[in-house]
Coordinates of C-alpha atoms and ligand atoms in Angstrom, one line a residue:
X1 CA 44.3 -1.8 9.9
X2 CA 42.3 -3.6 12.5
X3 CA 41.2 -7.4 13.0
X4 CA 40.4 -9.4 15.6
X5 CA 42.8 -12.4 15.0
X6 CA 46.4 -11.2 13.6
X7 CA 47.8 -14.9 12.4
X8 CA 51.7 -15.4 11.7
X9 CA 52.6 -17.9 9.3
X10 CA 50.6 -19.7 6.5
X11 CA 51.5 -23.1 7.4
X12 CA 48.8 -26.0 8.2
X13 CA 48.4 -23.9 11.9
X14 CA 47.5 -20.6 11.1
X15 CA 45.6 -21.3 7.7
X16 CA 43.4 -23.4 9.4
X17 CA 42.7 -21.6 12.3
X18 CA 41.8 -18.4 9.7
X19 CA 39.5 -20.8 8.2
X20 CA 37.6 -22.1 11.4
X21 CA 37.3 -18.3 12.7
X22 CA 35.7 -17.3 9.5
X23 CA 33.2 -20.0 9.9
X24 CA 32.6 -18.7 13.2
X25 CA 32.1 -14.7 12.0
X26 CA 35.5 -14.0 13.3
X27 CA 37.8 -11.8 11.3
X28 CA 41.6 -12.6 11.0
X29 CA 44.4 -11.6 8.5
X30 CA 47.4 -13.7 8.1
X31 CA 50.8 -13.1 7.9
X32 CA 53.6 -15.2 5.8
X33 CA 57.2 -14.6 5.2
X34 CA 57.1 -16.9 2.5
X35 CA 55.6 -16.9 -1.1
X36 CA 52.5 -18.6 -1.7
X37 CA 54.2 -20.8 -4.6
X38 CA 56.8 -22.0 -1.8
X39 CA 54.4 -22.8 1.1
X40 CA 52.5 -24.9 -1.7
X41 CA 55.3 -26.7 -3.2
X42 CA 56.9 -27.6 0.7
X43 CA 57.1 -31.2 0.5
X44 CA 56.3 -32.8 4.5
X45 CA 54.0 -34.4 6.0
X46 CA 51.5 -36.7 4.5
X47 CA 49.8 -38.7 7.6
X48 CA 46.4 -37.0 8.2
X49 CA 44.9 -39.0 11.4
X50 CA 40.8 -39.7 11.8
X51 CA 40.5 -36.8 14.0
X52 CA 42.0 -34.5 11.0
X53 CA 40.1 -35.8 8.1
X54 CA 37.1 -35.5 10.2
X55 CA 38.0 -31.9 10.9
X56 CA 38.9 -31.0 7.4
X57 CA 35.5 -32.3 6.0
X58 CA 33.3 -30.9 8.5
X59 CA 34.8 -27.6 7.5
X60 CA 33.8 -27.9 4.0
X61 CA 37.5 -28.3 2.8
X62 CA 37.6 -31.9 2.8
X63 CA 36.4 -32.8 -0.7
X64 CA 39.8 -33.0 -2.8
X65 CA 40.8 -35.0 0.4
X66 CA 38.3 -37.4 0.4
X67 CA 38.6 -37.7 -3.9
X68 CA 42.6 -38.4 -3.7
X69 CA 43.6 -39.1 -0.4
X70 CA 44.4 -43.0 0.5
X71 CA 42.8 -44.2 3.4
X72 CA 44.7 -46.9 5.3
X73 CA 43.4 -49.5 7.5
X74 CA 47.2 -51.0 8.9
X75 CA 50.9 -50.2 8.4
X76 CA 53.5 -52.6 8.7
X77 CA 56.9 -52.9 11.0
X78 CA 59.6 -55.0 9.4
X79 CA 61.8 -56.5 11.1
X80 CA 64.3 -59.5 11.7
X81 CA 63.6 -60.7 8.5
X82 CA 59.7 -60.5 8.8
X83 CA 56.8 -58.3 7.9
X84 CA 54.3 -58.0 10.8
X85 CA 50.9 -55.9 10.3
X86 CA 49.2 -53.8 13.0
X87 CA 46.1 -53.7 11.6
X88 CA 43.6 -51.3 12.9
X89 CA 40.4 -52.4 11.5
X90 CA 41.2 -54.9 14.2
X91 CA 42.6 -53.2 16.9
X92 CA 40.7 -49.6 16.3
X93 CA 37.5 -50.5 14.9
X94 CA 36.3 -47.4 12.7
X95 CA 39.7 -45.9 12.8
X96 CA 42.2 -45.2 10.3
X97 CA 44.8 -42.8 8.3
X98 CA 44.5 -41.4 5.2
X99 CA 47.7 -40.5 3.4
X100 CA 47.4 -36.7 1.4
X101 CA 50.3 -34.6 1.4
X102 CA 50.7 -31.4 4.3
X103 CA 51.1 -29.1 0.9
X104 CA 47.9 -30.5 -0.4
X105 CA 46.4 -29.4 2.6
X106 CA 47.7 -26.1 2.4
X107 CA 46.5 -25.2 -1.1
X108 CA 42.9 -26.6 0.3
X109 CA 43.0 -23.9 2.9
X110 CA 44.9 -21.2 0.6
X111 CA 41.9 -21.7 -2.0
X112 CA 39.0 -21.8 0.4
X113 CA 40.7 -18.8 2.2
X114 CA 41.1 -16.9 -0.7
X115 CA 37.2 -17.6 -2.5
X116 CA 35.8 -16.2 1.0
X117 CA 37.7 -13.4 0.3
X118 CA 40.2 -14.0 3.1
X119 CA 43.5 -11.9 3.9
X120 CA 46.5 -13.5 3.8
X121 CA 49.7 -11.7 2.9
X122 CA 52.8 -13.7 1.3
X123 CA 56.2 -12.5 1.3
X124 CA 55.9 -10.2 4.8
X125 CA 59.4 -10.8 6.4
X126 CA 59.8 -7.9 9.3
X127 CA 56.9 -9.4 11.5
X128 CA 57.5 -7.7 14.7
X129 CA 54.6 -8.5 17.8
X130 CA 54.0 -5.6 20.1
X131 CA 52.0 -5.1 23.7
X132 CA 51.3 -8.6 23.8
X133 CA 51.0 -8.5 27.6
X134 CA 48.3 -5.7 27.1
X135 CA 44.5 -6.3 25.7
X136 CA 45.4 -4.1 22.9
X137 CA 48.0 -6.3 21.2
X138 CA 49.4 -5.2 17.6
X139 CA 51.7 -6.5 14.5
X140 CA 54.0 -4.5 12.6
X141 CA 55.1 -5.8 9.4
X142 CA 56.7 -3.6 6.2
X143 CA 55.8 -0.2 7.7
X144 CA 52.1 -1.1 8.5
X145 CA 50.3 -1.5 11.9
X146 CA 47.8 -4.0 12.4
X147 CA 45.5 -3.9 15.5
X148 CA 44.0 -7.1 17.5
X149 CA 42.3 -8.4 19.9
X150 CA 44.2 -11.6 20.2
X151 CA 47.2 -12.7 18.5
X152 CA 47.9 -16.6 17.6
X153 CA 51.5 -17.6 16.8
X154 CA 51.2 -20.1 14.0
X155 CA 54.8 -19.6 12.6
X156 CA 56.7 -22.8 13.3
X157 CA 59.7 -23.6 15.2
X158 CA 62.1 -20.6 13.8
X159 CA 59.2 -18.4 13.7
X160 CA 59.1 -15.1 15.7
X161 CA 56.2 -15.5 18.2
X162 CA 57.9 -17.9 20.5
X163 CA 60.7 -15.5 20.9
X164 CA 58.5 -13.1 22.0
X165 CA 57.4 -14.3 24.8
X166 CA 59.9 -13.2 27.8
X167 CA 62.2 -16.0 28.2
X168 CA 61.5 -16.9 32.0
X169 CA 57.7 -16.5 31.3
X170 CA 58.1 -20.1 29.4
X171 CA 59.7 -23.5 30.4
X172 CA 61.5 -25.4 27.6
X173 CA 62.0 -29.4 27.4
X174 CA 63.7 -30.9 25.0
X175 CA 65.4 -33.5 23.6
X176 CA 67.7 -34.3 20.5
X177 CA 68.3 -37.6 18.6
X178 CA 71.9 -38.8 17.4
X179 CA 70.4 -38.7 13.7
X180 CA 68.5 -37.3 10.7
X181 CA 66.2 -38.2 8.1
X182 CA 67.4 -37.8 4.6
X183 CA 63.0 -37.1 3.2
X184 CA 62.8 -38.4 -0.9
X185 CA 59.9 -37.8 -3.2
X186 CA 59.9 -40.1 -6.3
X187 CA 58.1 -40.6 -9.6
X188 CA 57.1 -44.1 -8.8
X189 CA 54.8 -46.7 -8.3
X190 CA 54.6 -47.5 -4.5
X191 CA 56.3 -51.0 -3.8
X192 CA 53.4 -51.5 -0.8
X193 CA 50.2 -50.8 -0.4
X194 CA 50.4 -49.8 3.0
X195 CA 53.6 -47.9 5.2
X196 CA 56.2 -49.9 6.1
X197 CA 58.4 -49.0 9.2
X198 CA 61.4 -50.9 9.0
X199 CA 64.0 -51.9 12.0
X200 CA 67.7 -52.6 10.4
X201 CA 71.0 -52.8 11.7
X202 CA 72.1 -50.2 9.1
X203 CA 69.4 -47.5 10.2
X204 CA 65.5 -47.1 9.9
X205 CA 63.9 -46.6 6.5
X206 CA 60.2 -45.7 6.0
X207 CA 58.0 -46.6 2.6
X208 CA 55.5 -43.9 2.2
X209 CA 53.2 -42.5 -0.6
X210 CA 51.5 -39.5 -2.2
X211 CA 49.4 -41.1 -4.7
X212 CA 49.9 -44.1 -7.2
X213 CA 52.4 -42.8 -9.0
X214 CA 54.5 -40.8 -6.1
X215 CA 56.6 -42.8 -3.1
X216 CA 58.4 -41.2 -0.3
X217 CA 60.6 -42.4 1.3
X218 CA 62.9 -41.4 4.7
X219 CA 66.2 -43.1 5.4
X220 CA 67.8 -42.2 9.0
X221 CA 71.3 -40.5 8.2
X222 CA 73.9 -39.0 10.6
X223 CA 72.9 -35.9 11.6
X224 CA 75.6 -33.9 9.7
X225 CA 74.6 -35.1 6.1
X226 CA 74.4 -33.2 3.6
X227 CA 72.3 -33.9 0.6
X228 CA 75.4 -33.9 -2.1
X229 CA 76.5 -36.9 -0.1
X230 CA 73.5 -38.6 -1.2
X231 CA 73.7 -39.4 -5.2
X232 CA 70.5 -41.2 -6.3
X233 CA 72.5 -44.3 -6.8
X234 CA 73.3 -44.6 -3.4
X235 CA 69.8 -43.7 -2.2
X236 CA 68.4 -46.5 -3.8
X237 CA 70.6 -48.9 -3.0
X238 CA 70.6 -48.1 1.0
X239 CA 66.8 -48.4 0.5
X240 CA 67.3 -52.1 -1.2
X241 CA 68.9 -52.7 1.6
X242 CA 66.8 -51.7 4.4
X243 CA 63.7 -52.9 3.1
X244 CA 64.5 -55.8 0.8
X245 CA 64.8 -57.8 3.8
X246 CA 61.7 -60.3 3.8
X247 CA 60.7 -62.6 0.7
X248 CA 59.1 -61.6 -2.2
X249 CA 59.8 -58.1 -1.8
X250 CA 61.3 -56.0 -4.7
X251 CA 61.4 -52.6 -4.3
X252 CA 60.4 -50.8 -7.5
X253 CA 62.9 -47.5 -8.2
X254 CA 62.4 -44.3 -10.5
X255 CA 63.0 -40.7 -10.9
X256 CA 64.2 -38.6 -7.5
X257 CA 62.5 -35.2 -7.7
X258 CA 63.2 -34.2 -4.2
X259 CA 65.7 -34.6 -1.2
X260 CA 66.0 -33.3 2.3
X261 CA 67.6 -33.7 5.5
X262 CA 65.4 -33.4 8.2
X263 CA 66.5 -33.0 12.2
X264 CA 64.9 -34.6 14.6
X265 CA 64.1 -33.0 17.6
X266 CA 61.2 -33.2 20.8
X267 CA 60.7 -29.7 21.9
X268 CA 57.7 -28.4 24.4
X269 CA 57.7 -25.0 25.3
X270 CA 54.9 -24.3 28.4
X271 CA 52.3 -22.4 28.8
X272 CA 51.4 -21.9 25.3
X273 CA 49.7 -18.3 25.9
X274 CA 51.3 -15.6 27.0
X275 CA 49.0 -12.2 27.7
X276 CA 46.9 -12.1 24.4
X277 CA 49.6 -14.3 22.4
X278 CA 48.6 -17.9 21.7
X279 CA 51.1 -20.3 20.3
X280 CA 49.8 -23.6 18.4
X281 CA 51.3 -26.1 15.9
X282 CA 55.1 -26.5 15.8
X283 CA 55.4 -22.7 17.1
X284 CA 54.8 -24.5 20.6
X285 CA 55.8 -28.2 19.7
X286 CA 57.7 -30.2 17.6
X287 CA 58.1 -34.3 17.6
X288 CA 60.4 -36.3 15.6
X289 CA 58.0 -37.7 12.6
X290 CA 58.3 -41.4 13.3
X291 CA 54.9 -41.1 15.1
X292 CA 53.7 -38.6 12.2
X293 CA 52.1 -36.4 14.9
X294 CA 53.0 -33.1 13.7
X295 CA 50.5 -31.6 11.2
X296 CA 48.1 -33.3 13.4
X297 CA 49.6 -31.7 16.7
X298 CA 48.8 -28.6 14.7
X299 CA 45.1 -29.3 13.8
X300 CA 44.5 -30.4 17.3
X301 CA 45.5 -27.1 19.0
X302 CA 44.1 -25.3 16.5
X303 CA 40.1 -26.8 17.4
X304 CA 40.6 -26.2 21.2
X305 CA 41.8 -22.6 20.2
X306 CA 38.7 -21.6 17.9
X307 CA 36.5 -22.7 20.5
X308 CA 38.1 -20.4 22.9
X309 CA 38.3 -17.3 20.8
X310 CA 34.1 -18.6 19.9
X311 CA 33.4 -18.0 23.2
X312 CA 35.7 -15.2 24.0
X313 CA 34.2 -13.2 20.6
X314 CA 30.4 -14.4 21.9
X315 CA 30.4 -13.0 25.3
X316 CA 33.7 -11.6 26.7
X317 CA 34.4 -14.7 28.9
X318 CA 38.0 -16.0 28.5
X319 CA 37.6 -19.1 30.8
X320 CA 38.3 -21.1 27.7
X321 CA 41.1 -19.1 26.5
X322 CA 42.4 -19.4 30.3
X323 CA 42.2 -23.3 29.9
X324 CA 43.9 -23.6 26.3
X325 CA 47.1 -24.2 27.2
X326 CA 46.5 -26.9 29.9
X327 CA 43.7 -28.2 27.6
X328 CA 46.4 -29.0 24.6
X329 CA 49.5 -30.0 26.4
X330 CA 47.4 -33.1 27.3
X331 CA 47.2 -34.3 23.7
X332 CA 50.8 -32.8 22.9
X333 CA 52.6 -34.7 25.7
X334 CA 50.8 -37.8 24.8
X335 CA 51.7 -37.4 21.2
X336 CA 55.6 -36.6 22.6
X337 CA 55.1 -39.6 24.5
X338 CA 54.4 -41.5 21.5
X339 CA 56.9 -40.1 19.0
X340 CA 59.1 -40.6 21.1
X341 CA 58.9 -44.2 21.7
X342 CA 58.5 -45.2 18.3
X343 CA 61.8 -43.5 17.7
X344 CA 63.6 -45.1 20.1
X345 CA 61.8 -48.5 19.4
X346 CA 63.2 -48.3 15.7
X347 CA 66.3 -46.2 15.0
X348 CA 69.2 -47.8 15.3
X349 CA 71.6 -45.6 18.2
X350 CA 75.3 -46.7 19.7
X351 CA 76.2 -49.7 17.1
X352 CA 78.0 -51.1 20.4
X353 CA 75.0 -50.6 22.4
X354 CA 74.4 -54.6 22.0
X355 CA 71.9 -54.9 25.4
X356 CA 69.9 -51.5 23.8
X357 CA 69.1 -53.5 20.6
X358 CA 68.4 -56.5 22.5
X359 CA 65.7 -54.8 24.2
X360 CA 64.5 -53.1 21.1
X361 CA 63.4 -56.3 19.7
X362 CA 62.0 -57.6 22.5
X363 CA 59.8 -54.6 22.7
X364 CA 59.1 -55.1 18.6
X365 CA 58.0 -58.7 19.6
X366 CA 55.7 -57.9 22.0
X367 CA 53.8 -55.5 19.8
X368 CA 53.5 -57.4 17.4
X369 CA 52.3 -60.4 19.2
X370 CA 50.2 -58.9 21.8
X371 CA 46.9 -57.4 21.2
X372 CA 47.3 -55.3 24.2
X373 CA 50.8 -53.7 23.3
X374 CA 49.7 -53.4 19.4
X375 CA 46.5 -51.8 20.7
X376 CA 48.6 -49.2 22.0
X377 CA 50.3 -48.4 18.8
X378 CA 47.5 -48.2 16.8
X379 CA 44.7 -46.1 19.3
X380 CA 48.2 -43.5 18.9
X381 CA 49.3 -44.0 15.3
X382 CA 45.4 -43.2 13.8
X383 CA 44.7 -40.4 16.6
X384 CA 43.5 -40.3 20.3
X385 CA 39.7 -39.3 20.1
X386 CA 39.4 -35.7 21.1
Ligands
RFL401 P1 54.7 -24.8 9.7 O1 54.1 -25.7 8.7 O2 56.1 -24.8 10.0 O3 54.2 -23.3 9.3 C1 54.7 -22.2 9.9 C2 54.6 -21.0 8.8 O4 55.1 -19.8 9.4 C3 55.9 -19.2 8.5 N1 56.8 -18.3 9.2 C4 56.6 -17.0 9.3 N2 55.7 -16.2 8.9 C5 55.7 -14.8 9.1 N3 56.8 -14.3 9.8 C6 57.7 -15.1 10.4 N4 58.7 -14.6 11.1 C7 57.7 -16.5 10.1 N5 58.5 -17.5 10.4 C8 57.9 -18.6 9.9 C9 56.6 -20.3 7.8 O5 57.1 -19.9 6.5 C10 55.4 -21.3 7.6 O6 54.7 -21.1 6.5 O7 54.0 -25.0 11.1 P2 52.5 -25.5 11.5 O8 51.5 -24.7 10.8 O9 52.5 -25.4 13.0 O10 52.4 -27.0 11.0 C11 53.2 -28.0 11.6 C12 53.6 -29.0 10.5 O11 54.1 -28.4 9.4 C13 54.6 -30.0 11.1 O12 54.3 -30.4 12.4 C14 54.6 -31.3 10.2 O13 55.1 -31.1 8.9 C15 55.5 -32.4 10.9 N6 55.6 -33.6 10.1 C16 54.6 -34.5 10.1 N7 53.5 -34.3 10.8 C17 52.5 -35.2 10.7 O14 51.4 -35.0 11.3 N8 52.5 -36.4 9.9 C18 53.6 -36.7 9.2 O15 53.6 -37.7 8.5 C19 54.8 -35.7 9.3 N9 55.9 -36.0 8.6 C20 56.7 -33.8 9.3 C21 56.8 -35.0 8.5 C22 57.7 -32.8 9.2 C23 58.8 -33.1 8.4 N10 59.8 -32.0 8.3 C24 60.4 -31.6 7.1 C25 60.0 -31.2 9.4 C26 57.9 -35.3 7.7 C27 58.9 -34.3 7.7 C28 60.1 -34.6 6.8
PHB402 C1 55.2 -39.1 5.1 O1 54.5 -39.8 4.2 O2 55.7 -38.1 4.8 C2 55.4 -39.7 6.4 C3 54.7 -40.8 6.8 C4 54.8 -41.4 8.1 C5 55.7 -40.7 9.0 C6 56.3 -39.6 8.6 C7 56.2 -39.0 7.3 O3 55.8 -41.3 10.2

């Protein structure tokens, strides 16, 4: 078998990028470990920022976004006692986020993929990458060879194209948090119309949506919890008690369907190419999701890398394909930047760490006070232009 693109992993990454190609004339075949029913059903992200939306339409696979997605114009932090907006019609004029979950995204691609009769194999678990320092390059997978000109590593964090890359060919930085988020889906009505990120002494809790009629939600837990710890009853009453913390606020409950413990973790690994192997999306990067940065991380990468491969395909010139990797970190160590600090600015770390809260709140005030400082939130939160 022969194609000019061999993609591993069906996530947001290497779906989309098998997408863009084809609307370029560039063939690709994509590679998944998983089954098509599980890579639908994974319940993540659900932040898609002006840059993506934009993407996704002007790609043609858009239109279910743009039918049931919710666009926001602000989300809130709560703190202290008080509910303070950053609103970006404001602050970002033309700007905003619409809310549509990562898996709907993923059964836009998997359906678009599959009506223009694209290749993507589910359930392929032995992925092996050979001569990817060579420009013949090749996959193995289940006793079959497939030949490339290029290979792009869209398999995630535990994937195997990273590791593939000799280890002192890449430099890793990294840094883990003292905590986890415990992720909930639940059949009910949202309590707020728009996010709310709130501060509290017992931990940081986040009021998200999927639609009318689904919330998520994300409580910060120790970073050894396990989900049996976690009855329903309890989850809703830590919730009550991180968010019922301002006036005339109820918080509606209903029917868990889903739970998850979710590490948190900044990782860069640098270059992102090696040879004729290019790594994008969470393969290269991951942020914790207080900034929710990383599907859009992924889309991001993705754009700069069919470009490349457009021009590579066109005329043989890899100066863009040279430049990816320098091109993207830009964006990823802003958006590492970002995630970061809104992290730090509302978990809650050493309870005796009394001059580290102090300074938290400061910070807090000042965003939400100054037009400067809240500027700076927002131009991040809905998406740096690209
Ligand atoms: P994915 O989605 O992990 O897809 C990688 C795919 O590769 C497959 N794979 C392999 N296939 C073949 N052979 C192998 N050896 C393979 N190993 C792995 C996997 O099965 C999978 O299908 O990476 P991609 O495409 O780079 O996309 C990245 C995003 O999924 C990720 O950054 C976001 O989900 C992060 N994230 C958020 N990002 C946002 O932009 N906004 C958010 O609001 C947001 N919230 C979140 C999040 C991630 C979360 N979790 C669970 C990590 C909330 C949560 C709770
Ligand atoms: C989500 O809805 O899943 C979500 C929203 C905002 C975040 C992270 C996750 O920062």
């Amino acid at each position: 078998m022969r194609t000019q693109v061999g993609i591993v992993g069906a996530g947001p990454a290497g779906l989309l990028l098998s997408h863009l190609l084809h609307l370029r004339g560039i063939s690709s075949v994509v590679l998944e470990a998983r089954s098509r029913e599980y890579v639908e059903r994974r319940v993540r992200a659900g932040v898609l920022e002006q840059g993506t939306v934009d993407t996704l339409v002007e790609a043609g696979v858009g239109e279910r976004m743009l039918r049931e997605g919710l666009p926001h114009h602000g989300i809130e932090l709560r703190y202290g006692g008080a509910r303070h907006r950053i609103p970006f019609e404001e602050l970002v004029p033309g700007r905003a986020i619409t809310v549509y979950g990562q898996q709907e995204v993923v059964k836009d691609l998997i359906a678009a993929r599959l009506e223009a009769g694209g290749d993507i194999r589910f359930e392929v678990l032995d992925v092996a990458l050979h001569d990817i320092d060579t420009d013949k390059p090749y996959l193995t997978f289940q006793g079959e060879r497939l030949d490339c000109d290029v290979i792009a590593g869209c398999d995630g964090f535990h994937g195997v194209s990273r590791p593939s890359i000799p280890r002192d060919a890449l430099t890793v930085y990294e840094r883990e948090y003292p905590f986890a988020w415990l992720g909930i889906l639940a059949r009910v009505r949202p309590s707020t119309e728009e996010l709310i990120y709130a501060r509290n002494d017992r931990g940081f809790a986040l009021h998200s949506m999927r639609s009318p009629t689904i919330s998520r939600f994300y409580l910060q837990v120790p970073p050894d919890t396990r989900e049996e710890d976690w009855p329903d009853e309890r989850i809703w009453a830590e919730l009550k008690a991180r968010l019922e913390t301002v006036p005339g606020f109820t918080l509606e409950t209903g029917e868990i369907v889903e739970k998850g413990v979710t590490p948190m973790r900044s990782f860069v690994a640098e270059p992102m190419q090696y040879g004729r192997l290019f790594l994008a999306g969470d393969a290269a990067h991951i942020v914790p999701p207080t900034g929710a940065k990383g599907l859009n991380l992924a889309v991001a990468d993705v754009r700069v890398l069919t470009e490349a491969l457009a021009r590579f395909f066109a005329d043989g010139s890899a100066d863009l394909l040279d430049r990816y990797s320098e091109h993207c970190l830009k964006r990823v160590w802003r958006a590492q930047h970002f995630s970061w600090w809104m992290t730090t600015l509302l978990h809650t770390f050493d309870s005796d760490d009394a001059y580290g809260r102090r300074l938290q709140l400061s910070y807090l005030d000042y965003v939400t006070s100054s037009k400067a400082a809240a500027t700076t939130l927002a131009e991040n939160y809905v998406g740096m232009p690209f």
